[in-house]
CSV table of C-alpha atoms in Angstrom, one decimal:
chain,number,residue,atom,x,y,z
A,142,MET,CA,-9.0,12.3,0.7
A,143,TYR,CA,-7.3,8.9,1.2
A,144,LYS,CA,-5.7,7.1,-1.8
A,145,ILE,CA,-4.5,3.5,-1.8
A,146,TYR,CA,-2.5,2.3,-4.7
A,147,VAL,CA,0.3,-0.1,-5.7
A,148,ILE,CA,3.6,1.1,-7.2
A,149,LYS,CA,5.8,-1.2,-9.3
A,150,GLN,CA,9.4,-0.3,-8.8
A,151,ARG,CA,11.9,-0.8,-11.5
A,152,ARG,CA,15.4,0.3,-12.3
A,153,GLY,CA,15.3,4.0,-13.2
A,154,GLY,CA,12.0,4.8,-11.6
A,155,SER,CA,8.6,3.6,-10.5
A,156,GLU,CA,5.0,3.8,-11.7
A,157,ARG,CA,1.5,3.3,-10.4
A,158,VAL,CA,-0.1,0.1,-11.4
A,159,ALA,CA,-3.1,0.8,-13.5
A,160,GLY,CA,-6.4,-0.2,-11.9
A,161,SER,CA,-4.8,-0.5,-8.4
A,162,GLN,CA,-6.0,2.8,-7.0
A,163,THR,CA,-8.9,3.4,-4.6
A,164,SER,CA,-9.9,6.9,-3.5
A,165,THR,CA,-12.2,7.6,-0.6
A,166,TYR,CA,-13.0,10.1,2.2
A,167,SER,CA,-13.7,7.3,4.6
A,168,PRO,CA,-10.9,6.1,6.8
A,169,ASP,CA,-12.7,2.7,7.3
A,170,ILE,CA,-12.9,2.2,3.5
A,171,ALA,CA,-9.3,3.3,3.1
A,172,ILE,CA,-8.1,0.7,5.7
A,173,ALA,CA,-10.3,-2.0,4.1
A,174,ALA,CA,-8.9,-1.2,0.6
A,175,PHE,CA,-5.3,-1.3,2.0
A,176,ARG,CA,-6.0,-4.7,3.6
A,177,ALA,CA,-7.6,-6.0,0.3
A,178,ALA,CA,-4.6,-5.0,-1.7
A,179,TYR,CA,-2.2,-6.3,1.0
A,180,SER,CA,-3.8,-9.8,0.5
A,181,ASP,CA,-4.1,-9.6,-3.3
A,182,PRO,CA,-1.9,-12.4,-4.9
A,183,ARG,CA,-1.1,-10.2,-7.9
A,184,TRP,CA,1.3,-8.0,-5.8
A,185,GLN,CA,3.1,-10.7,-3.8
A,186,SER,CA,6.6,-9.9,-5.0
A,187,PRO,CA,9.3,-7.4,-3.9
A,188,GLU,CA,9.0,-5.1,-6.9
A,189,TYR,CA,5.6,-3.9,-5.6
A,190,LEU,CA,5.0,-1.3,-2.9
A,191,LEU,CA,1.5,-0.6,-1.4
A,192,LEU,CA,0.9,3.0,-0.3
A,193,LEU,CA,-1.9,4.6,1.7
A,194,THR,CA,-1.8,8.4,1.5
A,195,GLN,CA,-4.0,11.2,3.0
A,196,SER,CA,-3.9,14.6,1.3
A,197,HIS,CA,-0.6,13.7,-0.5
A,198,GLN,CA,1.1,12.5,2.7
A,199,GLN,CA,2.1,8.9,3.3
A,200,ARG,CA,0.2,7.3,6.1
A,201,ALA,CA,1.2,3.6,5.6
A,202,ALA,CA,3.5,1.7,3.2
A,203,PHE,CA,4.1,-2.0,2.8
A,204,ARG,CA,6.8,-3.5,0.5
A,205,PHE,CA,5.7,-7.0,-0.6
A,206,GLY,CA,8.3,-9.5,0.4
A,207,SER,CA,9.6,-7.3,3.3
A,208,SER,CA,10.3,-8.7,6.7
A,209,PRO,CA,9.7,-7.5,10.3
A,210,GLY,CA,12.1,-4.7,11.2
A,211,GLU,CA,12.4,-3.4,7.7
A,212,ARG,CA,11.2,0.1,7.0
A,213,ASP,CA,8.2,-0.7,4.8
A,214,TYR,CA,6.9,-3.7,6.7
A,215,ILE,CA,3.4,-3.9,8.2
A,216,ALA,CA,2.4,-7.1,9.9
A,217,PRO,CA,-0.9,-8.7,8.6
A,218,ASP,CA,-2.6,-8.1,11.9
A,219,GLN,CA,-1.0,-4.7,12.6
A,220,GLU,CA,-3.5,-1.9,13.4
A,221,ILE,CA,-3.5,1.0,11.0
A,222,LEU,CA,-4.4,4.3,12.6
A,223,LEU,CA,-5.8,7.1,10.5
């Protein structure tokens, strides 16, 4: 099972953003959901982190506001392999 969701990070912890989760068994749908959240203007600030997991293991992560070379950066056109 793939899960895609946005986490809001704050001092003292983090929390999933309600309504931001997509769950699917399809890798194609998982990638499409990740791309949709990646482009969503609601999350375009550094306190948000976009995660794609498979069976509770991180497969992709993108921190909004990150730059190339940073740990949680994924380029807009970067291929995501699942």
